[in-house]
Structures are given as structure tokens and as C-alpha cells.
Coordinates of C-alpha atoms and ligand atoms in Angstrom, one line a residue:
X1 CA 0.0 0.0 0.0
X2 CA 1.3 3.7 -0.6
X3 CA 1.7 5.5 2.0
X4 CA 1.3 9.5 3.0
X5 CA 4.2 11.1 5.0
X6 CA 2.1 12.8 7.7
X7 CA 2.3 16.8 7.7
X8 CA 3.7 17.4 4.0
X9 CA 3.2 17.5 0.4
X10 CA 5.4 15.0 -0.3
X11 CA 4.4 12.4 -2.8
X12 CA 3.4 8.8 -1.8
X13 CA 5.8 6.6 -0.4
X14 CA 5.6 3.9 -3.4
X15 CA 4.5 0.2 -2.4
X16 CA 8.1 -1.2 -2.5
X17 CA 9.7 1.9 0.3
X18 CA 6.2 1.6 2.4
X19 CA 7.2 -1.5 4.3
X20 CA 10.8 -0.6 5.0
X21 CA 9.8 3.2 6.5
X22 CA 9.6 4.3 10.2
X23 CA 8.1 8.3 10.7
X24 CA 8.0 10.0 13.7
X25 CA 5.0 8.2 15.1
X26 CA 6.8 4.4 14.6
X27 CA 8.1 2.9 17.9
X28 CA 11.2 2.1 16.1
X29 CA 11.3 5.7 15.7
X30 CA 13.9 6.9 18.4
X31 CA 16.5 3.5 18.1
X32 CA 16.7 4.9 14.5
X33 CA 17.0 8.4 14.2
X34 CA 20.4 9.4 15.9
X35 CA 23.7 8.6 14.7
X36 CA 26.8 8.4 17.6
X37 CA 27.4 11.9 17.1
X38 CA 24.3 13.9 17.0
X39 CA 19.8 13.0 17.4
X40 CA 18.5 13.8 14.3
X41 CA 14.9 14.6 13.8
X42 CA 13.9 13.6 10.3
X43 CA 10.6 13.2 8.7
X44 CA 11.5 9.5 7.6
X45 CA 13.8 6.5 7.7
X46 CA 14.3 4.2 5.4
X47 CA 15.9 0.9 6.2
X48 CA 16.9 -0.6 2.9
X49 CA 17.9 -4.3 2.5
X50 CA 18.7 -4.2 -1.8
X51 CA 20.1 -2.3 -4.0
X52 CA 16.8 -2.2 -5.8
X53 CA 15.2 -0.4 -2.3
X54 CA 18.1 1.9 -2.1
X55 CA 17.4 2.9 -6.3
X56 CA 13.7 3.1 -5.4
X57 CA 14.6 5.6 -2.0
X58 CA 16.8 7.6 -4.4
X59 CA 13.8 8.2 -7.1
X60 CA 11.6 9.1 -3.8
X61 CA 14.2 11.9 -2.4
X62 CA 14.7 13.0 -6.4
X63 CA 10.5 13.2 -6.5
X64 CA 10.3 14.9 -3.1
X65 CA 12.5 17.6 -3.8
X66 CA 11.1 18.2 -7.5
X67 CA 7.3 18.8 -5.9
X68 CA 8.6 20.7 -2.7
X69 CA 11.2 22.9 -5.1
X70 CA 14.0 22.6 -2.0
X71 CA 16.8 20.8 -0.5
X72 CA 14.9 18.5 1.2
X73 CA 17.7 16.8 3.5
X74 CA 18.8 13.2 2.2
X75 CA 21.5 11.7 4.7
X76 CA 23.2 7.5 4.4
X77 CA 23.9 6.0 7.4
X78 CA 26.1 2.8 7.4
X79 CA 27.6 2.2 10.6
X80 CA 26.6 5.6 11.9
X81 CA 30.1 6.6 13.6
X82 CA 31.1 8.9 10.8
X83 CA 32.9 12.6 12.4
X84 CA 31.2 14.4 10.1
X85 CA 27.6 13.8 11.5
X86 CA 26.1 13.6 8.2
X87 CA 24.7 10.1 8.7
X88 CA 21.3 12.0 10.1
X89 CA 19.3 15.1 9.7
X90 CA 16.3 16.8 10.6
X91 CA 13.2 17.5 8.3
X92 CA 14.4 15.3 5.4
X93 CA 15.1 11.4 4.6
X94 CA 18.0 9.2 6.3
X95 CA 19.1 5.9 4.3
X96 CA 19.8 3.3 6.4
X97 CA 21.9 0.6 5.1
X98 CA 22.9 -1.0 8.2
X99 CA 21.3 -4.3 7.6
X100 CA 22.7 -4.6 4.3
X101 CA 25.5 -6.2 6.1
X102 CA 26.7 -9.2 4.7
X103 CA 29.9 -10.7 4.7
X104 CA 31.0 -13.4 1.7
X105 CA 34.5 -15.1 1.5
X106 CA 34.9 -15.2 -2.3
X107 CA 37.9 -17.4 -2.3
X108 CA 39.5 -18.2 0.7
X109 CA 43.0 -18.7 -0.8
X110 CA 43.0 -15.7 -2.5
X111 CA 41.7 -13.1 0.4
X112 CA 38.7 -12.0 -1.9
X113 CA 35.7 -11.5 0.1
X114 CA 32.6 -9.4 -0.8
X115 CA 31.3 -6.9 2.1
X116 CA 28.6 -4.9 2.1
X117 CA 28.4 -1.8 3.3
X118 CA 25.8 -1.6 6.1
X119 CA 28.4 -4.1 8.4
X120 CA 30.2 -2.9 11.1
X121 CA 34.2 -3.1 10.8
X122 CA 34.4 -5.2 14.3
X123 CA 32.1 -7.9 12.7
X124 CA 33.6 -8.3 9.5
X125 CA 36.7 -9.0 11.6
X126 CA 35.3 -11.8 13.6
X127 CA 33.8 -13.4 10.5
X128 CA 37.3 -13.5 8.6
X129 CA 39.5 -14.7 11.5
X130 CA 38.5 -18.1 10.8
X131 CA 39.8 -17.7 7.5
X132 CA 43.0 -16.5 8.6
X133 CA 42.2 -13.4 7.0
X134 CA 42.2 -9.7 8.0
X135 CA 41.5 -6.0 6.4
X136 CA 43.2 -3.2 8.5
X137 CA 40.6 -0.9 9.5
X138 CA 39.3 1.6 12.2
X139 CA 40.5 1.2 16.1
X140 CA 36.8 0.9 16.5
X141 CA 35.0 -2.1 16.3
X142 CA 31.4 -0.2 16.0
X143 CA 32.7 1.9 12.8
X144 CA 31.1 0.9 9.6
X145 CA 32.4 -0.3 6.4
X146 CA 30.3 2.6 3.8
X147 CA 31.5 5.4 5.5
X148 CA 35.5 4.5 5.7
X149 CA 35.9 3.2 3.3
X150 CA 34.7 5.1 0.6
X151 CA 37.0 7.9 2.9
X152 CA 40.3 5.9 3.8
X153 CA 40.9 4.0 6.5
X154 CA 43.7 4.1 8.6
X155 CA 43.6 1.0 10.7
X156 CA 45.2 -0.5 13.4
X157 CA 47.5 -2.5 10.7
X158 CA 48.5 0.8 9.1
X159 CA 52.0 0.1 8.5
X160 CA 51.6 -3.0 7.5
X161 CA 48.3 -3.1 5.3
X162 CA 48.4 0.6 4.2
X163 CA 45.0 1.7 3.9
X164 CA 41.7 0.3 3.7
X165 CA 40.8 1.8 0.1
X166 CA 44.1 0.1 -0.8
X167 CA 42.3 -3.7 -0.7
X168 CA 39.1 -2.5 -2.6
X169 CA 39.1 -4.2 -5.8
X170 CA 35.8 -3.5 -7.2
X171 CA 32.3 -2.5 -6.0
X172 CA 28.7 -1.7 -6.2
X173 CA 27.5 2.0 -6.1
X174 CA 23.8 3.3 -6.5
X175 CA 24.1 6.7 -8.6
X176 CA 21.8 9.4 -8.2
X177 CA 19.9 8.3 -11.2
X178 CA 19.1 5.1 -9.0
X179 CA 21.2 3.1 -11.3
X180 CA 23.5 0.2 -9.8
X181 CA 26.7 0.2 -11.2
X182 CA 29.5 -2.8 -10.8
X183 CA 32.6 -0.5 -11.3
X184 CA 36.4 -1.5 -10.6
X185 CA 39.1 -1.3 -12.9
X186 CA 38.0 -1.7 -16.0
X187 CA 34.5 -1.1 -15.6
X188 CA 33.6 2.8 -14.7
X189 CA 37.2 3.2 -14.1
X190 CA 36.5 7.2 -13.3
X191 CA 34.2 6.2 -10.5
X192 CA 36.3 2.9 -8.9
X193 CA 38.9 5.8 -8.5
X194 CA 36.3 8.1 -7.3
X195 CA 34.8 6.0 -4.4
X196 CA 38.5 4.7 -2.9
X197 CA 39.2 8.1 -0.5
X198 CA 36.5 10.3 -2.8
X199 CA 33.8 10.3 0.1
X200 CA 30.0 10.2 -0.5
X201 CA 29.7 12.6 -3.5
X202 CA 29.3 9.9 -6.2
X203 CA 27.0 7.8 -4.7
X204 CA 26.1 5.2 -2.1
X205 CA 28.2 2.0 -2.6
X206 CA 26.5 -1.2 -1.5
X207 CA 28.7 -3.7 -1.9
X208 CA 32.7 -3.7 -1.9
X209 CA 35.0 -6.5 -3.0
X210 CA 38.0 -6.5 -0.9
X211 CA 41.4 -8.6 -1.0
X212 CA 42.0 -9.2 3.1
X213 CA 45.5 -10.0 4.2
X214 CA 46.8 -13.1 6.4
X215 CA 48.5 -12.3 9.1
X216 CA 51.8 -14.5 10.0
X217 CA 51.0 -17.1 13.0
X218 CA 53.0 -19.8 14.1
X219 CA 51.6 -20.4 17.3
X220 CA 48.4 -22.9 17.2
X221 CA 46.4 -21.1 19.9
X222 CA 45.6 -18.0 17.7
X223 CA 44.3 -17.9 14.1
X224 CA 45.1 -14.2 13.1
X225 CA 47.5 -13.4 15.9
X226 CA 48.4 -9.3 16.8
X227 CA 50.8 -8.5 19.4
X228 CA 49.5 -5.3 22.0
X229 CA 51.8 -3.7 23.9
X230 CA 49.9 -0.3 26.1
X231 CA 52.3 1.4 27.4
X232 CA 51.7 4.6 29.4
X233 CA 54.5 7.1 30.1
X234 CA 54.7 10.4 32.0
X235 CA 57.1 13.5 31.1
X236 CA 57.7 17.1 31.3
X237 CA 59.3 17.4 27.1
X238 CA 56.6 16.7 25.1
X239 CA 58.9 17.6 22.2
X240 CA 61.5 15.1 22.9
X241 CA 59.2 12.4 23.3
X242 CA 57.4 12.8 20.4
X243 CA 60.6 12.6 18.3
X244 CA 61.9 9.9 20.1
X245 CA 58.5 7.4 19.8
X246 CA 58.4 8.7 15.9
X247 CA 62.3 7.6 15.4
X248 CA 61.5 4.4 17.1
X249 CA 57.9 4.0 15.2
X250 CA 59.8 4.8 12.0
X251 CA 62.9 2.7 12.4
X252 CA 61.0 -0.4 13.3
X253 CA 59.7 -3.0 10.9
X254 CA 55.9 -1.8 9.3
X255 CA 54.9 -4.7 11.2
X256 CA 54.6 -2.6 13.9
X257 CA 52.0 0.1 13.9
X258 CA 51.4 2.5 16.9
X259 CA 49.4 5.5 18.1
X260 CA 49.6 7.9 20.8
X261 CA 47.2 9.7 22.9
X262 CA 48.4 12.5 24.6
X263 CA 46.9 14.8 27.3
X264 CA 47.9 16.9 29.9
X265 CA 47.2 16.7 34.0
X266 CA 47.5 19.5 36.7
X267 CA 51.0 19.0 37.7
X268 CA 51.9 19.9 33.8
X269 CA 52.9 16.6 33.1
X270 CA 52.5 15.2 29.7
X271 CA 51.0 11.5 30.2
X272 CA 51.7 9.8 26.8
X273 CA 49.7 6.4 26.6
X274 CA 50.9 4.3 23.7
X275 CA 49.4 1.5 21.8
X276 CA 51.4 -0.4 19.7
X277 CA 50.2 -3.2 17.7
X278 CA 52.6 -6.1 16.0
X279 CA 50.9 -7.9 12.6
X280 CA 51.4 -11.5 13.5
X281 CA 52.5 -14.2 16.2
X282 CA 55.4 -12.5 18.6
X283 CA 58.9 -13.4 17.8
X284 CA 62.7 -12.2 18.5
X285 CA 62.1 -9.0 16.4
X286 CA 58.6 -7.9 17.6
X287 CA 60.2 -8.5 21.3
X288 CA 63.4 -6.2 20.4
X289 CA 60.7 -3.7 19.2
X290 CA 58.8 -3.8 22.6
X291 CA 61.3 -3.7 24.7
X292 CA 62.8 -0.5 22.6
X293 CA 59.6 1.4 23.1
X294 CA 60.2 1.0 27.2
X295 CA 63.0 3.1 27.0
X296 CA 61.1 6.1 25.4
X297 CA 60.1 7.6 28.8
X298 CA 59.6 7.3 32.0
X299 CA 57.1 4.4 32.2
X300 CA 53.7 4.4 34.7
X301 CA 52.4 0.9 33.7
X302 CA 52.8 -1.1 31.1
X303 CA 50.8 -4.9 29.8
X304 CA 51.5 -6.7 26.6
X305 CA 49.4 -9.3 25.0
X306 CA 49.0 -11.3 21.7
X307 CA 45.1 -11.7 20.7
X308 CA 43.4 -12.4 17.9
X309 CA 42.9 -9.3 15.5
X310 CA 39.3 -9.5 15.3
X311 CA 39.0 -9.6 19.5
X312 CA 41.3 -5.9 19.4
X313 CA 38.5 -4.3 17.1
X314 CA 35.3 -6.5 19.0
X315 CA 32.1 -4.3 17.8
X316 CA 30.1 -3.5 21.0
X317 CA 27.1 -2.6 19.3
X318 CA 25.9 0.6 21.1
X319 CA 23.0 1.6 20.0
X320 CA 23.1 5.3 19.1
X321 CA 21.8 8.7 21.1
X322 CA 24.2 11.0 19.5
X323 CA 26.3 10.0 22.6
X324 CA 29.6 11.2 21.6
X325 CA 29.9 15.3 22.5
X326 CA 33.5 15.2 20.7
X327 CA 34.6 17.5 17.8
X328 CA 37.2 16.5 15.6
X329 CA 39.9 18.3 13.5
X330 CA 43.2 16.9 11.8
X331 CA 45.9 16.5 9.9
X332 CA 48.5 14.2 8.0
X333 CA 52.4 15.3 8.3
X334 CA 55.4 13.9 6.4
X335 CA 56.9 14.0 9.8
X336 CA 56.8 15.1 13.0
X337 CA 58.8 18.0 13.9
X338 CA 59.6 21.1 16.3
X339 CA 57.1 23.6 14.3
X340 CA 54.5 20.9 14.8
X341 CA 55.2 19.9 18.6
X342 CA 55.2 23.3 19.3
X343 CA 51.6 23.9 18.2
X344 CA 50.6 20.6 19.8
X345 CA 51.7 22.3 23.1
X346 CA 49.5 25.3 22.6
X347 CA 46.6 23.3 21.4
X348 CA 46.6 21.0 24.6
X349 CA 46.8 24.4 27.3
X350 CA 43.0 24.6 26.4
X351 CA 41.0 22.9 28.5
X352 CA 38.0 22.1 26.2
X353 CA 40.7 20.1 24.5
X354 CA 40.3 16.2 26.0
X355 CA 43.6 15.2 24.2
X356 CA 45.9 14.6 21.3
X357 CA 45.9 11.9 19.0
X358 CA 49.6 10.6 17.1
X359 CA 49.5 7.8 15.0
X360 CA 52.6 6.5 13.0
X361 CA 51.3 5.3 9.6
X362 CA 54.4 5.2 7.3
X363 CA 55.1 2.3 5.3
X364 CA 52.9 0.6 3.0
X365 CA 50.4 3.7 2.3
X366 CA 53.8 5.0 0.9
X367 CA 54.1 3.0 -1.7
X368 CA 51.0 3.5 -3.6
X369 CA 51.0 6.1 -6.2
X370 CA 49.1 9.2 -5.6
X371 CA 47.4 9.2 -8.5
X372 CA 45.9 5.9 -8.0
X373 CA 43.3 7.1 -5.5
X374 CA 41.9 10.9 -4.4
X375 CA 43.2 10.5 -1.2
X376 CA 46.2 12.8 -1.5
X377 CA 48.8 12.1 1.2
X378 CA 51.1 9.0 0.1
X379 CA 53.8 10.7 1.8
X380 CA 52.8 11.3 5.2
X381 CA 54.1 9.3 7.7
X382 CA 52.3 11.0 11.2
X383 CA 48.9 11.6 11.3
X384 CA 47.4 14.1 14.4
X385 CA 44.3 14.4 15.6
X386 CA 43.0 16.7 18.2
X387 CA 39.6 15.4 20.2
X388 CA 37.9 18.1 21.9
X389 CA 34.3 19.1 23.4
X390 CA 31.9 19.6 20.8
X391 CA 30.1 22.3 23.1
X392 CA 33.7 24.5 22.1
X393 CA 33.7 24.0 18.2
X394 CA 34.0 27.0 17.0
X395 CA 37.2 27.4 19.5
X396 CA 38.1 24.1 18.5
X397 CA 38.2 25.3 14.8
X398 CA 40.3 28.4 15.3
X399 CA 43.3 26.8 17.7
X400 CA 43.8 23.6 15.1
X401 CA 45.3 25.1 12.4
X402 CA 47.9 22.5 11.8
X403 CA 46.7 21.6 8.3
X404 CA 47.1 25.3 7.6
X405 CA 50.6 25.7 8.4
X406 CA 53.1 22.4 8.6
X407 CA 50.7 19.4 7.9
X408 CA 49.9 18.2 4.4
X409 CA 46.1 18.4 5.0
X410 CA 42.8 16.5 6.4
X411 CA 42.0 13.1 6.4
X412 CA 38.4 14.2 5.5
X413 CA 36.5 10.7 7.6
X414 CA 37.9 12.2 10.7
X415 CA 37.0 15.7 10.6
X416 CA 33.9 16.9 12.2
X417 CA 34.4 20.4 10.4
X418 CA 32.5 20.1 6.7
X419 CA 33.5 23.6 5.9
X420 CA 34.5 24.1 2.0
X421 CA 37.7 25.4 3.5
X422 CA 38.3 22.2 5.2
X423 CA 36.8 20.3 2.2
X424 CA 39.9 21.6 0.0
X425 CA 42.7 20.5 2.1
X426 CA 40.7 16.7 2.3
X427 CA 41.9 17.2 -1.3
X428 CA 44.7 19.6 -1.8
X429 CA 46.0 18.4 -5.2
X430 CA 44.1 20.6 -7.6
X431 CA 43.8 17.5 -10.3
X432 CA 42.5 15.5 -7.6
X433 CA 39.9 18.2 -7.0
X434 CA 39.2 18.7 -10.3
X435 CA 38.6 15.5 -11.8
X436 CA 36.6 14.8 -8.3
X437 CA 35.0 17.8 -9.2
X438 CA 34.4 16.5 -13.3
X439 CA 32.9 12.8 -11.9
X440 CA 30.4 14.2 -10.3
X441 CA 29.1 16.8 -12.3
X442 CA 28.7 14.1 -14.8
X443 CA 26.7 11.8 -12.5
X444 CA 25.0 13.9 -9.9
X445 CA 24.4 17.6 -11.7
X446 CA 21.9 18.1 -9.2
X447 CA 24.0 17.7 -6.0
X448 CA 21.6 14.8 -4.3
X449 CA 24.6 13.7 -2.2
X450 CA 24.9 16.7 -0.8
X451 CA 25.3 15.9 3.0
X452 CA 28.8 14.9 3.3
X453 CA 31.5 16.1 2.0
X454 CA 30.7 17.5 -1.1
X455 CA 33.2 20.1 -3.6
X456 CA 30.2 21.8 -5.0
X457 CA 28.4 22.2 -2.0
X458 CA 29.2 25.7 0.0
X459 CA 28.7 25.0 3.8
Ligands
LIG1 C1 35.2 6.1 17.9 C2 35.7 6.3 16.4 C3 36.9 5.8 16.1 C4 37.4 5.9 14.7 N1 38.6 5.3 14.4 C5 39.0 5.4 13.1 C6 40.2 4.8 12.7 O1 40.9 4.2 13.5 N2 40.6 4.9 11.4 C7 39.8 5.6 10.5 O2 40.2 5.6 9.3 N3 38.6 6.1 10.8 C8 38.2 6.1 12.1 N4 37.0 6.7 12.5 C9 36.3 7.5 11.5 C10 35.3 6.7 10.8 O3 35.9 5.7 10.0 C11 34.6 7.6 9.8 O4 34.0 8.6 10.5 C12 33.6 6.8 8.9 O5 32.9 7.7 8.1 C13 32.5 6.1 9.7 O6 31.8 5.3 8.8 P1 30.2 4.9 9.2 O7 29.7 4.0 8.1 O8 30.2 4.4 10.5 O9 29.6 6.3 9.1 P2 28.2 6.9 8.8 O10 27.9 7.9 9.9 O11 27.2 5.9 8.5 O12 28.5 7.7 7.5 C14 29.5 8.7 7.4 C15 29.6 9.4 6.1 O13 29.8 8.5 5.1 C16 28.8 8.5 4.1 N5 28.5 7.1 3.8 C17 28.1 6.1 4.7 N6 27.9 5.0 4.1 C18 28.1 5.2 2.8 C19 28.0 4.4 1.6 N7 27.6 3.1 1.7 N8 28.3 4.9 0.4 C20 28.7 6.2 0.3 N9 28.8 7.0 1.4 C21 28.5 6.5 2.6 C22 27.6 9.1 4.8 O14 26.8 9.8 3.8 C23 28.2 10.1 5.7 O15 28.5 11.3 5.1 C24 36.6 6.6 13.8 C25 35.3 7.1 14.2 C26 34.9 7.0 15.5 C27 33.6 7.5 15.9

């Protein structure tokens, strides 16, 4: 049966949308209108389960904003964790793909496994470990596959894996003429390099194909092994540790990933706490590496443990409330060095700032060409974030001004600021911006995706 959306003059919801849609008055209603970031208030959700529901909710959104003659909001939502809080809105339509969440070992020997895009990064582990397979992802088990990886991904296996766009091989995108497209090399070429680190603005994709890694184990007791070493370390030169832990990060094999969270306490100490993550079972090299990293600082506690992959990134499942008051800003650096520190220092006096993220990602991200993606940075080697209260944004905003100065610019999927200033340093290369900028005037002149990060869209 079509059905009326209460209160507007939007058209009918057709037959195939009716059954799959939750309004305001639904009991489902409130589970499914926030994303982890922010409630959103929209008129109607849509919880698609094909491709053929997600063309049909893209002719609905195309119909309602012809008869209303405006912008009526039209947000995706995978996994719902994305910085940029575009996953939800209020007045318009949210997508939700989260149940399109399948997971499909193509060929075991091989690593080829088909994921679609509604699943959450912490499953898709647990469902490969069996396999002995892994795709480096987020540190977070509840992030979702649509939303990084159509942005990047720098995951826990950084180093090792490079990132997650660099194991897509093909995939299915939805374009704003409703039309589902297989696109990879050879097919759609334009838009396979437009979806790997290109954002939202092309599409929704559906369904990727990914080539997973195996991860070294010669220990029976684990499948697909990591080694975690947390370390936590307490000192007054925030520059000279930083150089030191980036030497030691850098100098180490690209087995070893690690990231840094860095805050401040009363007494003006700088407490540094350390993760550090070793791709495989632990041997003579991995323990030469750990034992290295103890003599960085002056140590409060540390704990070291090998674990399977997919129990590091577990996906908790929190339902969302818009829970997460945090506001975001970053950038990627070739290198850590005194001009940078020295900002870090200011940035971390403020107190709305909860703390500093480092991550050293240098290594097999490197080796890709820049050309062969839009995401533009295949010579950083740091990456900083700063995490701060989102009741402070605008503050926030104005003190981070890193990617202005020394970095090489924003890692666009972890960035809460959707400014078109910030938009052009996500993509800093003017031919990446332009041929962006050229795809999706030729397949969305009318700016439907225009939530996210968009190039054409002035926010
Ligand atoms: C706690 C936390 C930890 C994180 N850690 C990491 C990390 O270690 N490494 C890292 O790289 N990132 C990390 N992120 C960032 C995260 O990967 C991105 O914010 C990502 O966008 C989240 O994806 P999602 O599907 O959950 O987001 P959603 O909120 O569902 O979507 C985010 C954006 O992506 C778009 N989008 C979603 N699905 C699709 C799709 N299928 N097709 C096209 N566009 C789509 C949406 O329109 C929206 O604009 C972290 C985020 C959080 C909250």
C-alpha cells in the first residue's frame, strides 16, 4: 500500500519503500534516528535491505524535492560513527543501510571477500578470523564499512596493510539516477577511482570486494595473531618524546603500527599512553621492538598481549543517542617536527581540548601512487588528531590550524568540520579536486549527495 508522509506534500511513499519506513510516530522511531554523534529529527527513515530499495529511495528523495522545489535533507547511514555527523538530519530522509550487512569469503586462498556496506568493521573481523584473514581498518569495532571506506581508513595494521581503500578491488555504487553500477578497474574506471578516498559525493556503494591479508601465526592457539603492547609514560618534554617514539615507530619494521594519545594533568605533566600493535605471532624481532619502546620515557604501567585481530577491534554494538559530545579536526604530516610539537603544546593548554591523537602510519600507504586514489597524502608518515568538546567547536576550529601551516592536509572521515575550507585541504591536489569535481558533475548535476563532503556544496 502507498503510503502519506504525515504533515507534508510530499508524494506517496511507493509500495516497494512503504514497508521498510519508520516516521516520527513508529516505535522504532527513536533507536533509529540518531547517529553516535548527534539525534537527528527527520521526517523518515528508510531501512533498505537491496540495491533495488536503495534505487527506489533515491527516485523518492529526487520526487520529493522536485514537488517541494527545495533541498529536502537526504542523509546515508552505514555504521553511523562517521565525524562528520552527516549520517542524520532533521526534516528530510536518512538511508539506512545498516542491515545490508553481509559478509562473503569469495575465495579463501586468495583473500577476496565481498562486504557490504551496512556491516560494522568489528564484525567483518570476527567473520574473517576463521579464515586466517584480515582487512586493516578503524581502532573501533562499531565503525562501519560505507563510511571509511569510501573515505580511507587508517587502521590499526596501518603500517603494515596501508589503507583500507588500498584492498578494494571493485564495487557496487547506487548513482543518483538510481542506477546500480559494478565499477572496478575496467568497468567505470572514473568512478572505482572516485569512491576509494573520494567520500560520498558519487553515490552510495552497496557492496565492496576486498582482497584481506593473512597475518603470519606460528603459534596454534591463535588464528590471526596481533601482538599489543599499552604502554603509558609520564614526562615534562613533550617535544623530545614525540621525536623519540616517531624515530623508534619509523625505524621499526611496518609490522609494527602505533598511536599515541596524549593529554595533559595538573601537575603539567604530559601523560603519553601508547598502543602499539605487532601484525602477527610475537617473535625475536617484535620482542626487540617492545622492549625498545620501554626506554622512550619514564614508564607508569605497562601490559603486553597477543590476541586475535578480530577480539582488538570486537564491535560492541551501542546503540546510538548521539552520545559522543566530541569534535574532531586533523591532519596528515610527512613528519613530526619542532614547528608541529610546538603547536601541539598550545593546542593541549585549552582545556575544552580532551587530548591529542599521534598515529605513526608510514610504510605501505607510501608505496602507492598518488594518483591511483583521491586520497592525496602517500607521503605522510604522522597523522594528528586533536579530540575536543563539541560544546567548544568554533574554538576548536580556530586553535587547530595545523593543516594550515606544517601538515599536508585533512583526512576528510575524521573531521567533524565540513567547511569548504576544510573540504579543500581533504583534497589539496588541484587534479584530484578537479577530476573529483568533473565525476560528479557528470553523474550527480543536481547535487543529491549533498550531505557529506561535497566540492560543490558551500557550507
Ligand atoms: C570512535 C571512532 C573511532 C574511529 N577510528 C577510526 C580509525 O581508526 N581509522 C579511520 O580511518 N577512521 C576512524 N574513524 C572514522 C570513521 O571511520 C569515519 O568517520 C567513517 O565515516 C565512519 O563510517 P560509518 O559508516 O560508521 O559512518 P556513517 O555515519 O554511517 O557515514 C559517514 C559518512 O559516510 C557516508 N556514507 C556512509 N555509508 C556510505 C556508503 N555506503 N556509500 C557512500 N557514502 C556513505 C555518509 O553519507 C556520511 O557522510 C573513527 C570514528 C569513530 C567515531
Amino acid at each position: 500500500m502507498n503510503k502519506k508522509i504525515k504533515g507534508s506534500n510530499w508524494p506517496q511513499l511507493p509500495e516497494e519503500l512503504s514497508n521498510i519506513s519508520i516516521t516520527p510516530t513508529d516505535a522504532r522511531f527513536d533507536a533509529m534516528r540518531s547517529n553516535y554523534f548527534r539525534v537527528g529529527n527527520p521526517r523518515l527513515v528508510i531501512m533498505a535491505v537491496t540495491n533495488s530499495q536503495v534505487s527506489e529511495t533515491i527516485k523518492y528523495i529526487t520526487a520529493v524535492r522536485k514537488k517541494t522545489g527545495s533541498k529536502v535533507p537526504f542523509s546515508v547511514r552505514s555504521g553511523g560513527h562517521g565525524m562528520t555527523m552527516s549520517s542524520v538530519n532533521d526534516g528530510g530522509i536518512i538511508l539506512d543501510i545498516s542491515q545490508m550487512n553481509e559478509v562473503t569469503i569469495v575465495d579463501e586462498k586468495s583473500g577476496l571477500v565481498r562486504i557490504q556496506a551496512g556491516a560494522l568493521w568489528g564484525d567483518v573481523a570476527k567473520i574473517l578470523n576463521p579464515y586466517q584473514l584480515v582487512i586493516s581498518s578503524g581502532d573501533f569495532g562499531d565503525t562501519g564499512v560505507g563510511g571509511l571506506a569510501t573515505s580511507g581508513g587508517i587502521g590499526l595494521l596501518v603500517r603494515n596493510s596501508g589503507l583500507t581503500i588500498d584492498h578494494i578491488i571493485g564495487a557496487s555504487l547506487v548513482t543518483s539516477d538510481g542506477k546500480c553500477h559494478w565499477i572496478d578497474e575496467k568497468h567505470e574506471p572514473d568512478l572505482f577511482w572516485a569512491i576509494r578516498g573520494g567520500s560520498s559525493q558519487v553515490g552510495i556503494v552497496t557492496e565492496f570486494l576486498f582482497k584481506a591479508d593473512r597475518l603470519v601465526t606460528q603459534d596454534k592457539n591463535f588464528v590471526s595473531p596481533v601482538v599489543v603492547q599499552n604502554v603509558k609514560y609520564l614526562s615534562k618534554k613533550l617535544e623530545t618524546f614525540i621525536l623519540k617514539w616517531q624515530k623508534w615507530a619509523n625505524s621499526s619494521s611496518r609490522r609494527l603500527s602505533s598511536m599515541l594519545m596524549v593529554t595533559l594533568n595538573e601537575n603539567g605533566d604530559y601523560i603519553f599512553e601508547a598502543t602499539n600493535i605487532w601484525a602477527g605471532s610475537p617473535n625475536e624481532q617484535s620482542k626487540d621492538i617492545f622492549e625498545k619502546s620501554l626506554k622512550l620515557g619514564r614508564t607508569q604501567n605497562q601490559e603486553q598481549q597477543t590476541m586475535e585481530y578480530a577480539d582488538l577491534v570486537k564491535a560492541p554494538h551501542e546503540p546510538h543517542r548521539g552520545q559522543q559530545p566530541v569534535y574532531v579536526k586533523n591532519t596528515l604530516v610527512k613528519n613530526f617536527n619542532a614547528a608541529i610539537i610546538d603547536q601541539i603544546e598550545t593546542i593541549l593548554k585549552n582545556s575544552f581540548v580532551m587530548g591529542i591523537e599521534l598515529r605513526a602510519i608510514g610504510g605501505k600507504l607510501n608505496e602507492i601512487k598518488s594518483e591511483a586514489t583521491p586520497w592525496d597524502f602517500r607521503e605522510a608518515t604522522g597523522f594528528v588528531a586533536m579530540w575536543a568538546d563539541k560544546n567548544h567547536a568554533r574554538q576548536a576550529q580556530k586553535i587547530f590550524t595545523l593543516a594550515d601551516q606544517d601538515g599536508l592536509g585533512v583526512y576528510g572521515a575524521y573531521s567533524s568540520d565540513l567547511s569548504e575550507k576544510e573540504n579543500s585541504k581533504v583534497w589539496p591536489k588541484p587534479e584530484t579536486r578537479e577530476r573529483l569535481k568533473n565525476i560528479m558533475n557528470a553523474i550527480d548535476s543536481e547535487q543529491l549527495f549533498d550531505q557529506g563532503r561535497n566540492l560543490n556544496v558551500k557550507k
